[in-house]
Amino acid sequence: MTDDGRLDRLSGMLKRRGFILPAFEIHGGAKGLYDFGPVGGRMHSKINQFWRDHWLKLGNVVEISCPTVTPYAVLEASGHVGEFSDFMTQCLNCEEASRADTLLEAHHPNPDALKMEELQALLFETLPPCPACGAQTWSEVSAQNLMFNTMIGAGESGRPGFLRPETAQGMFTSFNALFRHFRERLPFGGMQVGKGYRNEIAPRQGMIRLREFNMAELEYFMDPESEQHEDLSPWANTPIQLLEREKEPTIITLPEAFQNGIIHHATLARFLGITYDFLVAVGIDPQRLRFRQHEENEMAHYAEDCWDAEIEGSYGWIECVGIAHRGCYDLLQHEEATGKTLRARREFAEPRVTTIDAWTINGATAGPAFKAQAGLVKDAVEALPKATTFPTTVTLANGDSVEVGEEHVKANQKTISESGEWYTPHVLEPAFGIDRIIWHVLDHAYTETKKNGEDYTLMRLKETVAPVDYAVLPLFEKDGMGDLAWTIHQRLCQTSGLVSMYDASGSIGRRYARADEIGVPTCITVDHQTLEDGTVTVRDRDTTDQTRVHMDQLL
RNA sequence: GCGAGCGUAGUGUAGUGGUUAUCACCGGGCGUUGCCAACGCCUGAACCCGGGUUCGAGUCCCGGCGCUCGCACCA
């Protein structure tokens, strides 16, 4: 960090000009909550839209939108109720609150993995001393969840729920609708852009750790048994900084990283590439971007492998995108919790034919003979070889031995043909923290320079994210210059996808400076000559070059 | 969550119990044949919230909220 106050000046400007501001400030503010202001609002929506367009290029993904209010059961199934909880206990002597698992580290190899009841039992059994006062008396263990609690419905009929901590669960719970939409053909993806909520104990670092945040996630469902053929050639000439787990950082292209086995999965490698392209396109400096593989003990409860895109800015290297291989964890969890099937079907190249030629029980006689054990007897008999002669003694799964006579069995001859099978797809999840990305786009675009010996700041924002596309400036609001400028401004604003800003106050230099400060790429100035020949001055933000263009040729 | 520091116009600030609350940038209006925060005139805007001490509180005390830092925590 080479700060010397840059971060303070940047934050001040972002607030002053209306990019991002503390939310609800007139009421005293609220920690971890921010507004995108008059300037930041459009930047936020442009970046979201650019993200959608970028990933929709895959051609086999769709966007969905799910509620943020989520029933308890959904997040219990996903593991968030368990994983997002800290189990707290309070010292009865000094009232200091401690985490139960931390207190029990001396008494258990991995207390973090214990359930609340187990922690409770172990705590009361071992009575560790309070780190604050040394007393050994503890309150009951209580779960403190990092998700926002709410009630869905009022009073007696209310059911517990949470605000979602991630958008991902919506894609999993909608799996069957996605599966039908894609004509039951994998791979495909569902994606979602929206809000997520985490009731952080200590939000810090401005936009980096928020309690309500914007995320954009893709869940990409794949058949784990079919090889993923991915074209990595678009990144053949793009060296990227990779930090493999327990290895030294390397700079390598994605095709090479995949061939060398640094990245194990072709689709994962491709998603790293698509992510890289996105971040660079919105204005992240490639020199301050890297991908880091998670340590084994760092990965979330669901992940098999995970690479983060980390961006360097005023707060150091910050993870802004997580690209996780979630395996089949989520779909299995929701299957188990609901009893519904969340699977895809793969057809075999050839039908698999199994021929059975052995024994099974004769229900009419074996049933009355073995009663409750009949099921176990059936399993045991069907496991016997064809050459078995009856009567014989078989050992059941429960350890009992029974005598099975000829009258209890019959020959079992059948042919089973299976044309395919149902399986649980694997999931690759690129998850983008939009606010963190916006922060770093702003951070990287913020440029402090000198102009005629004076401090000068400008935002070198790319057109993909610039909050205002054009500023239209009449030199003076007289002799018709103001009216003409207003007409041009209106014409620009009526063009889909464009936003123009009309500014007539202050000197022309001041207005260029104001436009530069919020990153307007192009200024259009109407002067006396415009009244005569219809040409305007088009001025470029980064070079300050001016050219005269006829007003009808602006677009 | 604990500890420390801080909280005054949009921004940065001055202000050690009595001021019409300081200064600068800033914002707005008008003028300017004028093109990179130029200039002139006019003008706008603040003591985080609540309680207490006091004749009197921006200033002292208590609580809350927020910000920063350290510790703890952290998809």
XYZ file of C-alpha atoms in Angstrom, chain A residues 100 104 115-125 138-142:
18
model
C -17.556 -22.562 22.539
C -12.676 -26.525 23.672
C -22.881 -29.924 16.750
C -24.347 -27.558 19.282
C -25.443 -30.339 21.693
C -22.028 -31.971 21.528
C -20.295 -28.678 22.247
C -22.661 -28.117 25.135
C -21.947 -31.542 26.622
C -18.187 -31.250 26.186
C -18.178 -27.746 27.643
C -20.031 -28.789 30.797
C -17.870 -31.878 31.089
C -20.628 -21.298 31.602
C -24.059 -20.500 30.277
C -25.871 -22.779 27.866
C -24.434 -22.712 24.363
C -26.437 -20.623 21.913
